[in-house]
XYZ file of N, CA, C and O in Angstrom:
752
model
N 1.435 -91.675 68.674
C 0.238 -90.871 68.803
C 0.148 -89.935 67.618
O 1.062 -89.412 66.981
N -1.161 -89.843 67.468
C -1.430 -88.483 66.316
C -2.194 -87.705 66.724
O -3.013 -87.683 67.643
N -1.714 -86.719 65.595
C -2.378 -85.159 65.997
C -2.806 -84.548 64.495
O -2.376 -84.912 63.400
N -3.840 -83.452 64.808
C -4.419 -83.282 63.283
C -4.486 -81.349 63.616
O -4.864 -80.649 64.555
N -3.935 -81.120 62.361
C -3.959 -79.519 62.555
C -4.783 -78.816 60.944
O -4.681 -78.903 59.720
N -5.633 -78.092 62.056
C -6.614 -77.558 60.187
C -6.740 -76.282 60.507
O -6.918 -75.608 61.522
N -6.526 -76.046 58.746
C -6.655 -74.312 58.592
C -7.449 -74.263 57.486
O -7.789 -75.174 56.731
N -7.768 -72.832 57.471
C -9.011 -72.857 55.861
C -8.231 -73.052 54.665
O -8.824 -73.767 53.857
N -7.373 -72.750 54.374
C -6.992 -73.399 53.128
C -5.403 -74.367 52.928
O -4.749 -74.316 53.969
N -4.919 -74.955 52.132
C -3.913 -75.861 52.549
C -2.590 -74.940 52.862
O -1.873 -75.068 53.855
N -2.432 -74.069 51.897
C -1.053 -73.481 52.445
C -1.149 -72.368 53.655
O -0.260 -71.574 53.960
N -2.436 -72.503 54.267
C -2.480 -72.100 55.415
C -1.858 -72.899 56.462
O -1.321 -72.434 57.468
N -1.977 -74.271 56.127
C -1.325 -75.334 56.914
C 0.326 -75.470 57.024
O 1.090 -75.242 57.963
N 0.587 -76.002 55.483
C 2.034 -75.979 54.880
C 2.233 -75.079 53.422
O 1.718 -75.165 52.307
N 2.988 -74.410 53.876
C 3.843 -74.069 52.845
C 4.960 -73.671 53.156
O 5.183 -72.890 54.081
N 5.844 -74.198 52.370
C 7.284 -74.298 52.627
C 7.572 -72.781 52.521
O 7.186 -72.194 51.511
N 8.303 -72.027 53.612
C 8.925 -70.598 53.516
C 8.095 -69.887 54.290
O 8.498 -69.083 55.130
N 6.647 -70.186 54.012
C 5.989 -69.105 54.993
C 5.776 -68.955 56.599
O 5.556 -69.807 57.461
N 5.890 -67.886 56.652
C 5.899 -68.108 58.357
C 4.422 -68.275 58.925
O 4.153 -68.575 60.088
N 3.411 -68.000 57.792
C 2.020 -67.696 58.179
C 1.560 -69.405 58.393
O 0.643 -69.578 59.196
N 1.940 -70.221 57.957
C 1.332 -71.745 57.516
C 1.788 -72.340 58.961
O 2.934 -72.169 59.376
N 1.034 -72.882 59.520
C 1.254 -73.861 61.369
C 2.383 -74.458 60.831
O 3.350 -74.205 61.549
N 2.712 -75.233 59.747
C 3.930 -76.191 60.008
C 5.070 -75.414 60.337
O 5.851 -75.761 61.222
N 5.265 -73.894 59.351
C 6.268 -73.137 59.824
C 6.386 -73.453 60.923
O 7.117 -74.331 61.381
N 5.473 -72.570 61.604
C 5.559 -72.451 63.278
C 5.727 -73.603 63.669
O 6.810 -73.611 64.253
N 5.304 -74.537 63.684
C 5.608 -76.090 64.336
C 7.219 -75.904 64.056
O 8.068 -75.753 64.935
N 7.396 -75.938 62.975
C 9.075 -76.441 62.543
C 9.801 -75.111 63.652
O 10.804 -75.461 64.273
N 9.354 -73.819 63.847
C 9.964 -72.976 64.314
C 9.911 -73.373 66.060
O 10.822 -72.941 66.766
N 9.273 -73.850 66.413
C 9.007 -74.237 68.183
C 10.135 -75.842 68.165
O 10.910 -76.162 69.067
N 9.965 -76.366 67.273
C 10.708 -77.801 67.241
C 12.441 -77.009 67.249
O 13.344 -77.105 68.079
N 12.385 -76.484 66.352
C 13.905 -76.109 65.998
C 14.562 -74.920 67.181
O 15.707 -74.496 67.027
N 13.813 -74.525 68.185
C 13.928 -73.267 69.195
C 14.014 -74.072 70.246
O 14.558 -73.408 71.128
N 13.747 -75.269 70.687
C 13.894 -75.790 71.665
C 15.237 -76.226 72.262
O 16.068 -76.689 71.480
N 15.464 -76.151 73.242
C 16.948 -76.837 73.716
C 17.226 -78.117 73.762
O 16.476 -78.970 74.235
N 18.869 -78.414 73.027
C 18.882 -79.412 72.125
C 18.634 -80.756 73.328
O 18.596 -81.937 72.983
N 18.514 -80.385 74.453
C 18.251 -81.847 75.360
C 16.633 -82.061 75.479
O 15.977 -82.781 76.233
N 16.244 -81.156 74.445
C 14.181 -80.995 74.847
C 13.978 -81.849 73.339
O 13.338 -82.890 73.192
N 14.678 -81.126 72.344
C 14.037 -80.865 71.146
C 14.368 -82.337 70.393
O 15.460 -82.904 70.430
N 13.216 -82.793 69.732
C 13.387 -84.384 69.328
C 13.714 -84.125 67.764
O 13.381 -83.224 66.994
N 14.428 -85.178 67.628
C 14.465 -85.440 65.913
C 13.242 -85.652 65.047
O 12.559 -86.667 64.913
N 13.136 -84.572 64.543
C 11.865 -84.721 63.251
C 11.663 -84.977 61.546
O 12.664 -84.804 60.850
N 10.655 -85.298 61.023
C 11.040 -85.389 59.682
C 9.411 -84.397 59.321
O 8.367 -84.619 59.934
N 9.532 -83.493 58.386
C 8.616 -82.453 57.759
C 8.614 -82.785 56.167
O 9.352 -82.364 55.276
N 7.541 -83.675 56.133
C 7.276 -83.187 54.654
C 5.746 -82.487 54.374
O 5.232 -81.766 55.229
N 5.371 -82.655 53.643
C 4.053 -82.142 53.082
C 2.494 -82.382 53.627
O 1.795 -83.206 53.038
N 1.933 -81.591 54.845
C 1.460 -81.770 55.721
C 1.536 -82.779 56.859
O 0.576 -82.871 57.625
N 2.326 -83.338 56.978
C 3.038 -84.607 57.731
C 4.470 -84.197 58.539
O 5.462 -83.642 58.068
N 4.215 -84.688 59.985
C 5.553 -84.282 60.422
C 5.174 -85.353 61.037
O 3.988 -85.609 61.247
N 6.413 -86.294 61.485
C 7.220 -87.253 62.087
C 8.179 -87.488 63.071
O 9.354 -87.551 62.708
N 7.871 -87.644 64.371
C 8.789 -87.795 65.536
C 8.907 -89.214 65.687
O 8.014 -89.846 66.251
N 10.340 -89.987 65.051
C 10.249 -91.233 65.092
C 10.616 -91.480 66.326
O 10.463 -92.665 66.623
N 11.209 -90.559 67.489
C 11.772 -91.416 68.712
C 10.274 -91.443 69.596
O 10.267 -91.872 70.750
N 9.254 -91.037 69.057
C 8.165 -90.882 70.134
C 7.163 -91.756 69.589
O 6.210 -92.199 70.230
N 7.499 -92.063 67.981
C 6.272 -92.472 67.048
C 5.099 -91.770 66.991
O 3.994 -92.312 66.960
N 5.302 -90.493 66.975
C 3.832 -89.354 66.919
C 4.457 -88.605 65.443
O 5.527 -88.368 64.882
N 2.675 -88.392 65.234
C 2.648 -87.460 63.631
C 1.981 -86.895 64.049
O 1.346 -87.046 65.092
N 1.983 -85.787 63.006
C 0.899 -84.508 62.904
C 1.017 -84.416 61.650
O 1.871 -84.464 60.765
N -0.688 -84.189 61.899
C -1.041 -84.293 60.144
C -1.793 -83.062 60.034
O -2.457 -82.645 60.983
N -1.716 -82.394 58.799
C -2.284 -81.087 58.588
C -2.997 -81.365 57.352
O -2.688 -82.166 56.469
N -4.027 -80.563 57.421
C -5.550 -80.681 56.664
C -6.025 -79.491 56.568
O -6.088 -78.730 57.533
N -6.471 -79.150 55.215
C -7.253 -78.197 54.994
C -9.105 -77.889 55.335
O -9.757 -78.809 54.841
N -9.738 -77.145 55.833
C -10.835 -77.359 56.212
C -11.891 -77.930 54.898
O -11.888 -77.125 53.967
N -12.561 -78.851 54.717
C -13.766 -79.448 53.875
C -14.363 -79.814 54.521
O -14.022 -79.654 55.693
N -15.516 -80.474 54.282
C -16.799 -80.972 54.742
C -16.447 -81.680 55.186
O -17.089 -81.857 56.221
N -15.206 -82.782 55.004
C -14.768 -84.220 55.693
C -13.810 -84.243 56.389
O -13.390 -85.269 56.925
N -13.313 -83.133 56.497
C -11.764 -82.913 57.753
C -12.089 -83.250 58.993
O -12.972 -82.737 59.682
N -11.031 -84.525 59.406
C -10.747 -85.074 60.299
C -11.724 -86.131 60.282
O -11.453 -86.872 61.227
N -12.949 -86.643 59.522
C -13.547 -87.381 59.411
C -12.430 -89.037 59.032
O -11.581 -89.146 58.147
N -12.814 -89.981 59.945
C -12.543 -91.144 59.803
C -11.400 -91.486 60.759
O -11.147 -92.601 61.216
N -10.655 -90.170 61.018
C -9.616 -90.203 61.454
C -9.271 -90.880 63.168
O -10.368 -91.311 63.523
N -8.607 -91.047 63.915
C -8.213 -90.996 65.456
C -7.288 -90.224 65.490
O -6.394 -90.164 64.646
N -7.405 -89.485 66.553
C -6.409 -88.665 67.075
C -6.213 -88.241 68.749
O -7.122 -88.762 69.396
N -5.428 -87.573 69.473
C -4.637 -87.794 70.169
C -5.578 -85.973 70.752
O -6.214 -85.653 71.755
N -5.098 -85.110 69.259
C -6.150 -84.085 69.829
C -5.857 -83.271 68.068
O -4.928 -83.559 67.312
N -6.979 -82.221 67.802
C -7.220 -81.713 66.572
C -7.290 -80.389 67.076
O -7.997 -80.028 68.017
N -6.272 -79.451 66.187
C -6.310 -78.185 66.602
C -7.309 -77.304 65.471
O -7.239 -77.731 64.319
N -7.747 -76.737 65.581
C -8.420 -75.821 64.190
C -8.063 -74.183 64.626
O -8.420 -73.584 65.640
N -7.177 -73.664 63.405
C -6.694 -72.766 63.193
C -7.727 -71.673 62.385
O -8.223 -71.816 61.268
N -7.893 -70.425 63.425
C -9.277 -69.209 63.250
C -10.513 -70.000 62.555
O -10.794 -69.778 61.378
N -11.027 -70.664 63.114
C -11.867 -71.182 63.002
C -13.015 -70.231 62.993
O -14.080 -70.847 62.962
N -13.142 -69.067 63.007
C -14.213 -67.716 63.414
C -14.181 -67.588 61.443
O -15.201 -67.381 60.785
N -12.627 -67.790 60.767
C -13.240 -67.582 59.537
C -13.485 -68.430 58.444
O -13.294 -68.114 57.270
N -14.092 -69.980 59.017
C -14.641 -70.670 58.104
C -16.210 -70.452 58.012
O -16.721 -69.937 59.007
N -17.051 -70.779 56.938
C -18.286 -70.404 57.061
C -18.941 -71.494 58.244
O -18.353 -72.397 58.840
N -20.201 -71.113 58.335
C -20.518 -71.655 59.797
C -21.031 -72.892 59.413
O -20.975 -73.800 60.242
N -21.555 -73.121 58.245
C -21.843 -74.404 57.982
C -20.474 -75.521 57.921
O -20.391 -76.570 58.559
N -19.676 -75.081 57.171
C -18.625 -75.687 57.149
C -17.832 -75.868 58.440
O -17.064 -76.826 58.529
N -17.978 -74.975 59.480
C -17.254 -75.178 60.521
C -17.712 -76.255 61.099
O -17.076 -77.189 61.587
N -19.657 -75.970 60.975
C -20.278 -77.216 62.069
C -20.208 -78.303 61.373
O -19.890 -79.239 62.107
N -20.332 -78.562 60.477
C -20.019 -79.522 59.590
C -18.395 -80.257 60.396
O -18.431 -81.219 61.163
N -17.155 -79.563 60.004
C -16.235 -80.506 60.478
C -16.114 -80.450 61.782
O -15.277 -81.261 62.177
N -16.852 -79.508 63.049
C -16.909 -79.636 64.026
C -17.347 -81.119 64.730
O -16.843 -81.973 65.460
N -18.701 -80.834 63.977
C -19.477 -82.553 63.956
C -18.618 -83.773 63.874
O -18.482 -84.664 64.713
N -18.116 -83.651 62.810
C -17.400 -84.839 61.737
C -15.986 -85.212 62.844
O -15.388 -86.285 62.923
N -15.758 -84.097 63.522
C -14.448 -84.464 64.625
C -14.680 -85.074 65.551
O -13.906 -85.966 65.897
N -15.645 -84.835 66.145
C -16.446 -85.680 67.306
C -15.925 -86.977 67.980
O -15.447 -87.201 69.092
N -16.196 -87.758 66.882
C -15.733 -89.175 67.162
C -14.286 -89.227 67.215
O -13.530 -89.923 67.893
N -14.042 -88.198 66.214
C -11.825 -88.209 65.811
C -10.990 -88.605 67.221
O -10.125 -89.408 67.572
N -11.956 -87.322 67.914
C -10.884 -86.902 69.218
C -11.567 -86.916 70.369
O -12.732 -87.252 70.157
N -11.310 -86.663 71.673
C -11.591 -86.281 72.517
C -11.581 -84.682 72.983
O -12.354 -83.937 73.584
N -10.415 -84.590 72.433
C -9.551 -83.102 72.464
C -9.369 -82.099 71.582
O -8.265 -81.901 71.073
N -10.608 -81.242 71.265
C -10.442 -80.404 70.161
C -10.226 -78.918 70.659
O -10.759 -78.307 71.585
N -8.972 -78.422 69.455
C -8.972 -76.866 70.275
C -9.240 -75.915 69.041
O -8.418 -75.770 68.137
N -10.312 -75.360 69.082
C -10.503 -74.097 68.490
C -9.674 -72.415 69.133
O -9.738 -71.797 70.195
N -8.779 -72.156 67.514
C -8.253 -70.699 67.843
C -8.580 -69.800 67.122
O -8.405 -70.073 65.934
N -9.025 -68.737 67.331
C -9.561 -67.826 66.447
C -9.801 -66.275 66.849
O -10.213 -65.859 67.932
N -9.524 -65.699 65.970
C -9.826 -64.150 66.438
C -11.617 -63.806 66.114
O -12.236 -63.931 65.057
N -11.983 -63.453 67.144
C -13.289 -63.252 66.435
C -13.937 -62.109 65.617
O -13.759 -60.895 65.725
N -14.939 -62.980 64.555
C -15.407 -62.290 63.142
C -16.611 -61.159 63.340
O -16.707 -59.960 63.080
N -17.516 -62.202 63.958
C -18.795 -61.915 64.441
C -19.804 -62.792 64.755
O -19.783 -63.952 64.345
N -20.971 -62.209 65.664
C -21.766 -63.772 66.304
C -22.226 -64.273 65.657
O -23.233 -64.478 66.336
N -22.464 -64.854 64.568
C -22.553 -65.630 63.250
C -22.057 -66.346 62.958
O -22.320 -66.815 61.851
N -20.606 -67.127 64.062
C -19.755 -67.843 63.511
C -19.985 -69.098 64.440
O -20.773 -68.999 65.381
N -19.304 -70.291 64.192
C -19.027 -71.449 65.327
C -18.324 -70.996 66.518
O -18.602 -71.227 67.695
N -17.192 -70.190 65.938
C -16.300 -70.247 66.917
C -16.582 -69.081 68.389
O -15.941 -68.867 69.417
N -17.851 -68.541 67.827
C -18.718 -67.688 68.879
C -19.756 -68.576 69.618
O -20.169 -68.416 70.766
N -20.174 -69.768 68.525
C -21.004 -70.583 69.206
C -20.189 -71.267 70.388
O -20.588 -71.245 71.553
N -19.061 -71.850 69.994
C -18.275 -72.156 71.086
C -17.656 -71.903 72.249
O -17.369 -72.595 73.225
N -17.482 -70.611 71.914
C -16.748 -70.104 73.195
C -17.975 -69.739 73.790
O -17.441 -69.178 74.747
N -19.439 -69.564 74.058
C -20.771 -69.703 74.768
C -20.934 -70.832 75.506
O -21.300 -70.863 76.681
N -20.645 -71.815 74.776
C -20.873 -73.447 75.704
C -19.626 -74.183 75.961
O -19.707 -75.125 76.750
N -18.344 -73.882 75.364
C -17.368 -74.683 75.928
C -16.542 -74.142 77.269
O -15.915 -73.086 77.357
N -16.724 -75.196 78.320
C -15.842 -74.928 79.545
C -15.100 -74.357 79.747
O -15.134 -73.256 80.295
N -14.323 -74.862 79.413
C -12.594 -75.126 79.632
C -11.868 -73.833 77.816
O -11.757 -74.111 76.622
N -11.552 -72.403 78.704
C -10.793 -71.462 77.454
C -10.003 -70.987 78.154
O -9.892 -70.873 79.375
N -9.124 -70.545 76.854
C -8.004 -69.780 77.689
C -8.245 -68.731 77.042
O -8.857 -69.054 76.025
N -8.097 -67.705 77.091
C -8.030 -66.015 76.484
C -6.952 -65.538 76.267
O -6.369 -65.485 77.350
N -6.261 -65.105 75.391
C -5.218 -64.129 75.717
C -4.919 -62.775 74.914
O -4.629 -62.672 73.722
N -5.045 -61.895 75.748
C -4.766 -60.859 75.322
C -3.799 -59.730 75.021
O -2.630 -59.963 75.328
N -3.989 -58.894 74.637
C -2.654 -57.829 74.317
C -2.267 -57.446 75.952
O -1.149 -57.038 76.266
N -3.222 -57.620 76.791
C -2.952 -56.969 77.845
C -1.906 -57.650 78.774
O -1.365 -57.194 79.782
N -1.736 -59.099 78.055
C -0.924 -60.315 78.583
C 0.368 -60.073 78.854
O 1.132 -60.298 79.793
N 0.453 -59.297 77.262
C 1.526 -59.637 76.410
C 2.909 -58.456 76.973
O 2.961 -57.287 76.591
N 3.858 -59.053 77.862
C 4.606 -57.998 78.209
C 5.004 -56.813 77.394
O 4.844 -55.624 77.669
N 5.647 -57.445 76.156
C 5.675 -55.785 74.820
C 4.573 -55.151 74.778
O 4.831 -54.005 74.408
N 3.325 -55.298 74.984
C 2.620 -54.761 74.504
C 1.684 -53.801 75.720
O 1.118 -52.712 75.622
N 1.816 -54.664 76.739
C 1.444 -53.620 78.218
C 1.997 -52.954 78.923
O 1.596 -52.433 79.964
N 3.422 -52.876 78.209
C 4.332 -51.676 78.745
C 3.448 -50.378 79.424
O 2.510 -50.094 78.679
N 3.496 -49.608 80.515
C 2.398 -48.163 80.422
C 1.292 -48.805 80.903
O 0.803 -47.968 81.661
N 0.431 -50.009 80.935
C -0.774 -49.812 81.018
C -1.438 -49.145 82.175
O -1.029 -48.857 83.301
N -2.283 -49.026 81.728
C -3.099 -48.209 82.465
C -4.789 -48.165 82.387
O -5.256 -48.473 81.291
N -6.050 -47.695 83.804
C -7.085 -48.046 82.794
C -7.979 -47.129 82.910
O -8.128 -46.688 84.050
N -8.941 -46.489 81.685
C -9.247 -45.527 81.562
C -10.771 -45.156 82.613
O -11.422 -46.037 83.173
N -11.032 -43.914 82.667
C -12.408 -43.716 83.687
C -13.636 -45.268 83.456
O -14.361 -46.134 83.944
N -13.398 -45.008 82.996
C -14.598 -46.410 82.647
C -14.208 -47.848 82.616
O -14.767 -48.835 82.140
N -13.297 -47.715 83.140
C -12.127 -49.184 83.335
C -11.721 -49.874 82.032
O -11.830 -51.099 82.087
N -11.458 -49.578 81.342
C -11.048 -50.293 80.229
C -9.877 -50.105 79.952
O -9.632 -48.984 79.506
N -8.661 -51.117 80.097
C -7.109 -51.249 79.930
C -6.771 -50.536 78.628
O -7.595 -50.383 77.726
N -5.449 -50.086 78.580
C -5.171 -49.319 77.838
C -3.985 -49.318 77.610
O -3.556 -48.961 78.708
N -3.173 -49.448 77.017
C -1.052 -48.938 76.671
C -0.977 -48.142 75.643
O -1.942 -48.117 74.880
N 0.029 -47.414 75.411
C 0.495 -46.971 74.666
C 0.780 -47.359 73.099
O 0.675 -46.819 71.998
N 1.213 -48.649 73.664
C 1.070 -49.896 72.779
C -0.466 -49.643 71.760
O -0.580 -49.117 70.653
N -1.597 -50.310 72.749
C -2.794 -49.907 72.262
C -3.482 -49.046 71.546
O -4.410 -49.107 70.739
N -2.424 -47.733 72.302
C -3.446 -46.490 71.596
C -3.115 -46.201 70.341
O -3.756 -45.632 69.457
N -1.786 -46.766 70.362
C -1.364 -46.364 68.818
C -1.716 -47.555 67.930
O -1.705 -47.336 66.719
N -2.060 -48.911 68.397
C -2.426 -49.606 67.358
C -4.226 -49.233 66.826
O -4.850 -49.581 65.823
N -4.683 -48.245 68.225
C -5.804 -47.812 67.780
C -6.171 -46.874 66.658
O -7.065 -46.825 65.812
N -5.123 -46.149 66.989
C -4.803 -44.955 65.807
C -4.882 -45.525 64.241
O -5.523 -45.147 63.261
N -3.848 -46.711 64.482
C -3.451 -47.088 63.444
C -4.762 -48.179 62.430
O -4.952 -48.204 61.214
N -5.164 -48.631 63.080
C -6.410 -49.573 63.049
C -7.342 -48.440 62.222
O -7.430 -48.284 61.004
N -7.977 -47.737 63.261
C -8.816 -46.371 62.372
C -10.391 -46.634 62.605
O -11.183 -45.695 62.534
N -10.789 -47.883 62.871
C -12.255 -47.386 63.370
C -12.681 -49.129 64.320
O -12.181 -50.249 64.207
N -13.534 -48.719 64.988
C -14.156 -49.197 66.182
C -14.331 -50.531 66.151
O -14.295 -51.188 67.192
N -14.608 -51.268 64.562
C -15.122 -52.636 64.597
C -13.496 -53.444 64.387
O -13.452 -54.621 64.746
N -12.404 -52.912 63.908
C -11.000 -53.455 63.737
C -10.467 -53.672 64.750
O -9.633 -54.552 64.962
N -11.094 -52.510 65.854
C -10.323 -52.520 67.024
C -11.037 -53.761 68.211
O -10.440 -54.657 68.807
N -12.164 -53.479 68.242
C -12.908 -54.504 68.944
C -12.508 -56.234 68.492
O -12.259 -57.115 69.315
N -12.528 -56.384 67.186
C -12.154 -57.473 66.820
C -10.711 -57.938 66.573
O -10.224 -59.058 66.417
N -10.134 -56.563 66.593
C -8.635 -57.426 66.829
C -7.668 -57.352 67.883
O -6.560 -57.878 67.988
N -8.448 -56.429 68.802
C -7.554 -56.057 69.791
C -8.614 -56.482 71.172
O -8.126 -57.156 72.079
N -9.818 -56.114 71.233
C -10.643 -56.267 72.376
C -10.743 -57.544 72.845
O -10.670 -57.850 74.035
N -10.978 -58.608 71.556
C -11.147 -60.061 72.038
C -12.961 -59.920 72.060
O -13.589 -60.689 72.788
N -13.652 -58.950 71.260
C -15.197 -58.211 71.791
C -16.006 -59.147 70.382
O -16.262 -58.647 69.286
N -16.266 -60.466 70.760
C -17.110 -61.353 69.525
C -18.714 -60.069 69.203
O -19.326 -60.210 68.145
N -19.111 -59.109 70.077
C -20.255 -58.926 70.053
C -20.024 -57.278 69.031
O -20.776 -56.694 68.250
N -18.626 -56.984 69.530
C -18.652 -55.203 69.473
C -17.891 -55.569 67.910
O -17.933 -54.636 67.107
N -17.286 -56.709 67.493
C -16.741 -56.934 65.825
C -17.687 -56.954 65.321
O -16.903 -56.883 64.375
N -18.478 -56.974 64.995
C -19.905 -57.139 63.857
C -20.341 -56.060 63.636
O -20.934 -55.441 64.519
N -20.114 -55.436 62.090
C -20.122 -54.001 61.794
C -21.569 -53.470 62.795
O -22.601 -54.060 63.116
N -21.060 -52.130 63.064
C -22.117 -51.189 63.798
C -22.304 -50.035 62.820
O -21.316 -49.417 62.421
N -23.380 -49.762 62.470
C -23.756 -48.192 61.812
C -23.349 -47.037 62.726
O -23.057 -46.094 61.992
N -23.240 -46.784 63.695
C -22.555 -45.655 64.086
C -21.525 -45.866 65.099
O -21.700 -46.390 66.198
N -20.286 -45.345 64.560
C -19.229 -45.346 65.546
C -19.456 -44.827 66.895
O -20.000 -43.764 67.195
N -18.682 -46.236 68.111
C -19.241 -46.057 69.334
C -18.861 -44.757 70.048
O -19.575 -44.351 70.965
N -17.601 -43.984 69.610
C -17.080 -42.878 70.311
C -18.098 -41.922 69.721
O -18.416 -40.859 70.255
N -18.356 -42.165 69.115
C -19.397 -40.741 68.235
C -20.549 -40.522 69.149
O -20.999 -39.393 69.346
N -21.094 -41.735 69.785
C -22.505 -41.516 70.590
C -22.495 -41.033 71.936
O -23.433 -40.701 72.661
N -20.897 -41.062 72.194
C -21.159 -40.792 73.867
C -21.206 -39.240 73.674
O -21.387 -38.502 74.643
């Protein structure tokens, strides 16, 4: 079986050393597994190889023709919120036929993007948030107006520094990321 993994640019995909590029992480989940889970692999240059299963994963940079021609098993697209929107729908389109199974991940940019168009009409999402995340909801708690909160939070709020960083990188808020002319704490 195959699998197809795309990011906006190639050493977003692979590059050897970085932890930021999916193959890292692939190689880091393959190599963390327990040795009665974890299969023998071969990693080269956007290509990884599980010969006891006969499955690849192939990694691709986003263009107009990614994943075009291809079959696959399922196609992941990595922040897909920051390819331009033509280009997204473009290889959105072009995947169609690829797969059955496409997963868009992305932090969101603003409603201008695919990956806002998507999460509007696609079913089946998962969300996850800081609020998930045991380190990070240590304390929580939620404020008069119900909105979750940690310690965790407040200081990445601090640290962040204004309203549209926080919405978009912490809220999961596709509507409240898209610069605003006046900061929202300022109006109440």
């Amino acid at each position: 079986e195959t699998y197809l993994m795309i990011s906006r640019r190639e050493e977003d995909v692979y590059k050897k050393g970085s932890p930021k590029a999916l193959f890292s992480k692939l190689k880091y989940l393959l190599d963390t597994q327990p040795k009665w889970l974890a299969p023998a692999y071969v990693m080269t240059k956007l290509i990884c190889t599980i010969p006891e299963t006969n499955s690849v994963i192939n990694g691709e940079s986003t263009n107009e023709y990614a994943g075009s021609s291809d079959r696959v098993k399922a196609c992941f697209f990595d922040e897909l919120a920051k390819v331009k929107y033509e280009d997204a729908n473009s290889i959105w389109q072009s995947t169609s036929a690829t797969t059955y199974c496409r997963i868009a991940c992305s932090t969101h940019l603003d409603e201008q993007t695919k990956f806002f168009e998507l999460r509007k009409t696609i079913k089946c999402q998962i969300q996850m948030g800081w609020w998930d995340n045991p380190a990070k909801n240590k304390g929580l708690y939620k404020t008069p107006q119900g909105k979750l909160r940690s310690p965790w939070y407040d200081a990445e709020c601090e640290r962040l520094g204004n309203t549209t960083a926080i919405k978009q990188e912490l809220d999961i808020d596709p509507v409240g990321s898209d610069q605003i002319f006046f900061e929202e704490m300022r109006l109440r």
